[in-house]
GROMACS .gro file of C-alpha atoms in nm:
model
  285
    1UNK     CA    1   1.520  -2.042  -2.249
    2UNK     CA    2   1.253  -1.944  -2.042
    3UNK     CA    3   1.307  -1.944  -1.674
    4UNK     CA    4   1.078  -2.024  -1.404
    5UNK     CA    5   1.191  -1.944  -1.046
    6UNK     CA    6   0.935  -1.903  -0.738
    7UNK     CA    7   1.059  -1.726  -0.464
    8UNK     CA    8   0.868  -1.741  -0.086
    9UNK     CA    9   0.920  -1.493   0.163
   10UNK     CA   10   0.814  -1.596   0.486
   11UNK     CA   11   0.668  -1.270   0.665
   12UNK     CA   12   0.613  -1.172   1.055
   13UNK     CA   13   0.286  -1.056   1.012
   14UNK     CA   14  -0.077  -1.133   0.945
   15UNK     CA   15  -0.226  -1.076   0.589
   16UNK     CA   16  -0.433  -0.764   0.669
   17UNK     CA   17  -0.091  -0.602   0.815
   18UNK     CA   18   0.114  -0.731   0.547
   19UNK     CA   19  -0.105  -0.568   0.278
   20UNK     CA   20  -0.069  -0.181   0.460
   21UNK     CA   21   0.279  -0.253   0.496
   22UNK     CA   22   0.354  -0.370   0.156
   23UNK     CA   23   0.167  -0.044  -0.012
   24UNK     CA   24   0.390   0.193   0.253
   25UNK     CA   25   0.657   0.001   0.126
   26UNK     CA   26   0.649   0.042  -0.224
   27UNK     CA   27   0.556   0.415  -0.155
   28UNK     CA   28   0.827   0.500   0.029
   29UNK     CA   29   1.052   0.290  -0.147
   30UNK     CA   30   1.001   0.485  -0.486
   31UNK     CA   31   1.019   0.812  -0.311
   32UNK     CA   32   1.363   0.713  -0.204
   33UNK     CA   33   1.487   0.566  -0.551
   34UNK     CA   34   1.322   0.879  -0.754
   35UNK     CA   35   1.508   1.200  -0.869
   36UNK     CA   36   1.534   1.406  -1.187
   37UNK     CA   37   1.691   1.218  -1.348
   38UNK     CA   38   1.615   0.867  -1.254
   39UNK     CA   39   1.363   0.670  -1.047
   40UNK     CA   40   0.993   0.556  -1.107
   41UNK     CA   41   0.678   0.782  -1.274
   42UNK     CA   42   0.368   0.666  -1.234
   43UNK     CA   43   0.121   0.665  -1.516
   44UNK     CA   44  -0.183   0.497  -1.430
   45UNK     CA   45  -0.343   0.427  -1.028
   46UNK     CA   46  -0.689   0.311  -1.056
   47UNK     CA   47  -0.916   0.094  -0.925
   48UNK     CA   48  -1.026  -0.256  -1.195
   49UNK     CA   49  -1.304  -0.516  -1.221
   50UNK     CA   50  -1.226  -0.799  -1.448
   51UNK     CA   51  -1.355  -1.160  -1.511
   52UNK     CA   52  -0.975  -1.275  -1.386
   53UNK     CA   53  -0.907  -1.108  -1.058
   54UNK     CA   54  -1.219  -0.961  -0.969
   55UNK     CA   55  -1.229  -0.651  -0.845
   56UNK     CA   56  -0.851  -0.485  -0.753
   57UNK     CA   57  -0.591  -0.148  -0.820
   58UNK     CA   58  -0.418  -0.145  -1.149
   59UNK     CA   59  -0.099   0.070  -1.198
   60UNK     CA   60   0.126   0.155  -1.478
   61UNK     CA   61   0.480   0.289  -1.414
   62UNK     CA   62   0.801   0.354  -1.587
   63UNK     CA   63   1.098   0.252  -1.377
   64UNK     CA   64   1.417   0.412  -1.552
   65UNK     CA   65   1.696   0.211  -1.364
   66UNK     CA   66   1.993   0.332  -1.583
   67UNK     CA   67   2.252   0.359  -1.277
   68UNK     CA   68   2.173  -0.022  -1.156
   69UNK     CA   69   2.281  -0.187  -1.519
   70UNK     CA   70   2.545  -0.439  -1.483
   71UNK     CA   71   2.897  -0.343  -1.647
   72UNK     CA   72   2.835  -0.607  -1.934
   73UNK     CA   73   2.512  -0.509  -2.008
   74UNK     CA   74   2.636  -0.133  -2.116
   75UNK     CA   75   2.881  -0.324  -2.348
   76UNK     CA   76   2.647  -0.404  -2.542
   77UNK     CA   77   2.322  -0.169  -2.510
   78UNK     CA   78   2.311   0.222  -2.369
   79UNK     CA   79   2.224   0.277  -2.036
   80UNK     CA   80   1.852   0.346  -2.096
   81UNK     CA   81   1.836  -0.010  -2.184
   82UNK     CA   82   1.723  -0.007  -1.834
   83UNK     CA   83   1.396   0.171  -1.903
   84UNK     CA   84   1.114  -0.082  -1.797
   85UNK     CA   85   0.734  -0.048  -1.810
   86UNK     CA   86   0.554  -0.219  -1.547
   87UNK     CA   87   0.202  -0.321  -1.523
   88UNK     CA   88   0.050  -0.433  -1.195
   89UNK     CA   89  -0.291  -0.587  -1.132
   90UNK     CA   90  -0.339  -0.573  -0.738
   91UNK     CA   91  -0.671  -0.794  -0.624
   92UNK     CA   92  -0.510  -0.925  -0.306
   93UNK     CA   93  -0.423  -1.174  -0.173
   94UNK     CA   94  -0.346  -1.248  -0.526
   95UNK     CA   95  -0.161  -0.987  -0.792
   96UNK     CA   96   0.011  -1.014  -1.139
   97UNK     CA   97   0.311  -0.783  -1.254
   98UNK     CA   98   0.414  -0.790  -1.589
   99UNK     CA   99   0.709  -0.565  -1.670
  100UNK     CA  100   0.856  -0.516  -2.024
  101UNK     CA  101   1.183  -0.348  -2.193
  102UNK     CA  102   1.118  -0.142  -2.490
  103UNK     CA  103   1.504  -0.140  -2.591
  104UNK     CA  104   1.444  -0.550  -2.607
  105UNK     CA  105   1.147  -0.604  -2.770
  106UNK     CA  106   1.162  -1.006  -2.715
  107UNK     CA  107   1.192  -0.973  -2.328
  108UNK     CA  108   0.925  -1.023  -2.096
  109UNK     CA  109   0.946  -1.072  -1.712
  110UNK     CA  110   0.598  -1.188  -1.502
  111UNK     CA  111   0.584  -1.201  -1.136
  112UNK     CA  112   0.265  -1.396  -1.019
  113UNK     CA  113   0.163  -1.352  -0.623
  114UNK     CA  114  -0.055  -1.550  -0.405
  115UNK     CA  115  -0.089  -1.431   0.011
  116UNK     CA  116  -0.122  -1.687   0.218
  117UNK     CA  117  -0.142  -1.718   0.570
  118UNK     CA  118   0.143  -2.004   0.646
  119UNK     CA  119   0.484  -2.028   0.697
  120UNK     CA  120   0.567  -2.080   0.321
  121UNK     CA  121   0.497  -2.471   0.327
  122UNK     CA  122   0.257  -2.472   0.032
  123UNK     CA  123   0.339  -2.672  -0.259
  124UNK     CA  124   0.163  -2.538  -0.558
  125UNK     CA  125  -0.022  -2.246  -0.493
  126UNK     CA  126  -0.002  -2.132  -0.827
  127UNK     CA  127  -0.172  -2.442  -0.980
  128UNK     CA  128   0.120  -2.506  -1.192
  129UNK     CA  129   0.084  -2.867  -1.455
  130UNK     CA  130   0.358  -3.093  -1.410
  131UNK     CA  131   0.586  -2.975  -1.663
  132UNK     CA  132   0.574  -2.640  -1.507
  133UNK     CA  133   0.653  -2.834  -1.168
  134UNK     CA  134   0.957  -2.985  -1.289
  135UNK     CA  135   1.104  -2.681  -1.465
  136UNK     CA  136   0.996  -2.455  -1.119
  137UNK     CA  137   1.270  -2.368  -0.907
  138UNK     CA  138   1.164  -2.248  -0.565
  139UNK     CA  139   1.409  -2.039  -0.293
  140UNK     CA  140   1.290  -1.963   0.036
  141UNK     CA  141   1.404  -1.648   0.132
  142UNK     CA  142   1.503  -1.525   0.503
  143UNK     CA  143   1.408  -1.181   0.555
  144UNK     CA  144   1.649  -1.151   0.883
  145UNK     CA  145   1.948  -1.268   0.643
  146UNK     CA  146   2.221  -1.063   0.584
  147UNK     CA  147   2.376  -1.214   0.332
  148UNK     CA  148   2.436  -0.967   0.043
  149UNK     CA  149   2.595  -0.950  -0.331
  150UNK     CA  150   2.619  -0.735  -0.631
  151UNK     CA  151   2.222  -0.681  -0.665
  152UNK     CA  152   2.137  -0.625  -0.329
  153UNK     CA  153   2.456  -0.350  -0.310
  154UNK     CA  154   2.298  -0.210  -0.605
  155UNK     CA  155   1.965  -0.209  -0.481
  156UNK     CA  156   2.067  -0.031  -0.153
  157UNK     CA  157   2.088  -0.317   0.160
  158UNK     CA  158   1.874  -0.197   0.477
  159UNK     CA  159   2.070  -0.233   0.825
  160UNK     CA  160   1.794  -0.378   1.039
  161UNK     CA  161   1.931  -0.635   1.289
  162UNK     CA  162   1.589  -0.851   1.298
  163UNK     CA  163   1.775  -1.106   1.573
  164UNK     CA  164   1.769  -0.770   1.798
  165UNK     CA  165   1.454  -0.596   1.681
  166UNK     CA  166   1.156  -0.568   1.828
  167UNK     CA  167   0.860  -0.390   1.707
  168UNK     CA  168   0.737  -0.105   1.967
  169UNK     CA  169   0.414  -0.063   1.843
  170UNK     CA  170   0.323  -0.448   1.751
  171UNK     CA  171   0.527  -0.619   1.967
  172UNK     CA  172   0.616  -0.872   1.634
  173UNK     CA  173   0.985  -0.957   1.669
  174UNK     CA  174   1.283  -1.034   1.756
  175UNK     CA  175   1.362  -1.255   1.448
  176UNK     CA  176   1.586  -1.558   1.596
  177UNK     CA  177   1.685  -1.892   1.426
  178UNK     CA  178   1.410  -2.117   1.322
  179UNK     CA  179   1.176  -1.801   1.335
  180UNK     CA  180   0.944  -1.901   1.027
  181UNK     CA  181   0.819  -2.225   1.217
  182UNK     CA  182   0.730  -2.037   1.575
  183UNK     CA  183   0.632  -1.684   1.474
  184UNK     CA  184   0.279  -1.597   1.510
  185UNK     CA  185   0.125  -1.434   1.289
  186UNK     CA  186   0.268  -1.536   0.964
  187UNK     CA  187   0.245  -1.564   0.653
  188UNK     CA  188   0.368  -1.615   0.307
  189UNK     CA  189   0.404  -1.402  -0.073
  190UNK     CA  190   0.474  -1.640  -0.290
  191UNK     CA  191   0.576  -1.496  -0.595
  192UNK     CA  192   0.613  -1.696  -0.932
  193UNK     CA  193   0.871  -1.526  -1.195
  194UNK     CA  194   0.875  -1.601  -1.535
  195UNK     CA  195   1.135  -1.441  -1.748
  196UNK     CA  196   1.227  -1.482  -2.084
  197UNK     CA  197   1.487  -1.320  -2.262
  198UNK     CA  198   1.519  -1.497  -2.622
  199UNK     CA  199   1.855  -1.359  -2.768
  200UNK     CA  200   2.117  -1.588  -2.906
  201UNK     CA  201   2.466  -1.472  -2.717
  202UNK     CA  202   2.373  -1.289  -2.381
  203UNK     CA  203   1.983  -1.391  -2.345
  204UNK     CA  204   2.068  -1.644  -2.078
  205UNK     CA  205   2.258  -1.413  -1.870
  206UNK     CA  206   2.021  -1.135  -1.887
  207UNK     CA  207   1.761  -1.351  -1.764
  208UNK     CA  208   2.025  -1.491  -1.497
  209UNK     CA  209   2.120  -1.121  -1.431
  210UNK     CA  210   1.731  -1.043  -1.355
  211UNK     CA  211   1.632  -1.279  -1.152
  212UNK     CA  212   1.919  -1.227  -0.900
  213UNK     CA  213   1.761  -0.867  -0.960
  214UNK     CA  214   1.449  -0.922  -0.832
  215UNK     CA  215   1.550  -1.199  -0.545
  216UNK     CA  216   1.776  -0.871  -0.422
  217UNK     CA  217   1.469  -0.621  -0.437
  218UNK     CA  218   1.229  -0.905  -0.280
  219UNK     CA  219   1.500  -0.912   0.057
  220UNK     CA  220   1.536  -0.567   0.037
  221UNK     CA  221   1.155  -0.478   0.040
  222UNK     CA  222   1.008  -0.768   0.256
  223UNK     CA  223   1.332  -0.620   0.491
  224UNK     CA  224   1.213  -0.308   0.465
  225UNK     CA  225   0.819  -0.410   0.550
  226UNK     CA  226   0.887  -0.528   0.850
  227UNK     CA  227   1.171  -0.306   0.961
  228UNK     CA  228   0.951   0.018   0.891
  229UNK     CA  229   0.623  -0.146   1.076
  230UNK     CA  230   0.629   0.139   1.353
  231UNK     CA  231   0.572   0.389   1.062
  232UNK     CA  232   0.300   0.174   0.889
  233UNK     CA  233   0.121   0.008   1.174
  234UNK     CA  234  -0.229   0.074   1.263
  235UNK     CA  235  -0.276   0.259   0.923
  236UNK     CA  236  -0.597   0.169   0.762
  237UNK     CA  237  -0.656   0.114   0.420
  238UNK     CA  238  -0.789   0.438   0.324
  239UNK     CA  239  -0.541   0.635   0.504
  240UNK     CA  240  -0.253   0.453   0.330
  241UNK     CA  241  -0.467   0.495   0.014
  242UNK     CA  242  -0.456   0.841   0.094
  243UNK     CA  243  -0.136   0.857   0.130
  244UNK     CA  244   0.002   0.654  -0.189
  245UNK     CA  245  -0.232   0.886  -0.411
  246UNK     CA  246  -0.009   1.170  -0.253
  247UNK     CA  247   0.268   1.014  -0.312
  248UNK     CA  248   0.204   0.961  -0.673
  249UNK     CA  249   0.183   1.321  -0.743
  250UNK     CA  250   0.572   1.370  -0.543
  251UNK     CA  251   0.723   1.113  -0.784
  252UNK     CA  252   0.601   1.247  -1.087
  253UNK     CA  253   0.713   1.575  -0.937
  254UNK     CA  254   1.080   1.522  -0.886
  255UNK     CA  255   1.111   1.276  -1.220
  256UNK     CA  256   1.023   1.635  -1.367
  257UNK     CA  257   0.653   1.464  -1.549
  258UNK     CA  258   0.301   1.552  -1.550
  259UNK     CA  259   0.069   1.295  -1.407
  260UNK     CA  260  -0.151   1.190  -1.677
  261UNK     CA  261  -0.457   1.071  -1.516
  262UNK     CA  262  -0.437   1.360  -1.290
  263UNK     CA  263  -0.426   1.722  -1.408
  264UNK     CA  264  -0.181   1.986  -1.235
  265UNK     CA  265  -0.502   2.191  -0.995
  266UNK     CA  266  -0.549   1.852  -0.906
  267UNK     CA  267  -0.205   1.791  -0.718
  268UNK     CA  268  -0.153   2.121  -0.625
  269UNK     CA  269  -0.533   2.108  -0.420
  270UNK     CA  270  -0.342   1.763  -0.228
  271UNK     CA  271  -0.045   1.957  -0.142
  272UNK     CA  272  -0.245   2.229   0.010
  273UNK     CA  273  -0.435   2.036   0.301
  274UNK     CA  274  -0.292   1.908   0.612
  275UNK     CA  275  -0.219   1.566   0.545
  276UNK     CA  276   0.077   1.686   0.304
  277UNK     CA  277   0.268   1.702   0.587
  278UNK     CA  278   0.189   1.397   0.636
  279UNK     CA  279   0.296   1.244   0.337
  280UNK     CA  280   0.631   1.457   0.333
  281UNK     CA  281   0.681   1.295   0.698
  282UNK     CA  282   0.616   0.951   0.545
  283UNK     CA  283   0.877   0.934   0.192
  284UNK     CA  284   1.143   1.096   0.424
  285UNK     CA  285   1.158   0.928   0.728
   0.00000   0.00000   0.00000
């Protein structure tokens, strides 16, 4: 059965921030998750034109997750069942993920994002029909929650305290009760997930099991954006740019893989000027 879940995550920030802080995010994020033997390679980082999205970045990665699978789930397949290839059309405000598993062939997982600047009160951004309305389920998520389960454990759960914290640089914060409605800025990613999983037995709770999946790594990045916005703010574009193209070349050096859309000389010339330092100060902080 295919499921149909939208999640909105209310954000402290205006859309031009949120869109430097969400690249740092996933940058650093991956640099943190990524080791020899498991983590994310990157395969593809290049810019796209299409009649669809217009003009955006399109990436291709391999996520090899095998130490997050679910007890049950290694009853039944090996580890690298895990393995997932992700493809990511960014034209923002508006981006399309589709992520597949090549252990199950049948399985496919889409998450569909629309930016908006509003406190999460919009109805049908995605211009869903009606029977896509009435099969939608929609969750509005609370970054400065700390509630936590199995997924978000898993995932690894930040420590910010957003009712204390206050941004130095920005000034954006602290995150009380009731925040969503008074903060200014604000805004919105609301992101549509569609997952199916058609196998007769355990397809149901895979598809269960991934969505609580993603809702943990949603908190736990949108967390992580705004807890990390002294690092990120005041970054422009092509500096963080800069600095994800960098970045690429680390992960794809500690997963032990060669970049394939960018030759050896070619990372070893961005590891020889200054702003490797800079990047190296970035993934570790």
């Amino acid at each position: 059965m295919v499921q149909l879940k939208e999640f909105r995550i209310v954000m402290p920030m205006s859309l031009e921030e949120y869109q430097v802080a969400q690249m740092y995010m996933v940058m650093k994020m991956q640099q943190q998750s990524t080791n020899g033997d498991e983590g994310v390679e990157v395969l593809e980082n290049k810019r796209f034109q299409d009649d669809v999205f217009g003009k955006g970045q399109y990436t291709s990665k391999v996520y090899r997750l095998q130490s997050k699978a679910p007890a049950w789930l290694t009853t039944i397949a090996p580890k690298d069942a895990l393995v997932m290839q992700e493809e990511a059309w960014n034209a923002y405000p508006r981006c399309k993920t589709v992520i597949k598993c090549p252990y199950f062939t049948k399985f496919s997982l889409t998450i569909e994002t629309v930016h908006r600047a509003d406190n999460g009160t919009s109805e049908n951004v995605h211009g869903l029909n009606e029977e896509q309305l009435a099969a939608r389920q929609v969750e509005i998520i609370d970054i400065a929650s700390a509630e936590t389960d199995y997924w978000s454990y898993a995932i690894r759960s930040s420590s910010f305290d957003f009712p204390k914290f206050k941004s130095t640089k920005s000034g954006h914060g602290p995150l009380l009760d009731g925040w969503q409605d008074n903060c200014r800025p604000v805004m919105t990613a609301y992101k549509l997930v569609t997952i199916d999983a058609p196998y007769w037995g355990f397809g149901y709770r895979l598809e269960q099991a991934l969505l609580a999946g993603e809702r943990a790594l949603f908190i736990e990045s949108h967390r992580n954006c705004f807890g990390w916005i002294d690092e990120w703010f005041g970054l422009t574009m092509q500096q963080i740019r800069e600095l994800e193209q960098q970045g690429d070349c680390l992960l794809n050096e500690k997963i032990s893989k060669l970049v394939l859309l960018t030759d050896a000389a070619d990372c070893e010339q961005r590891f020889t000027h200054s702003s490797e330092r800079q990047v190296q100060q970035v993934v570790h902080t």
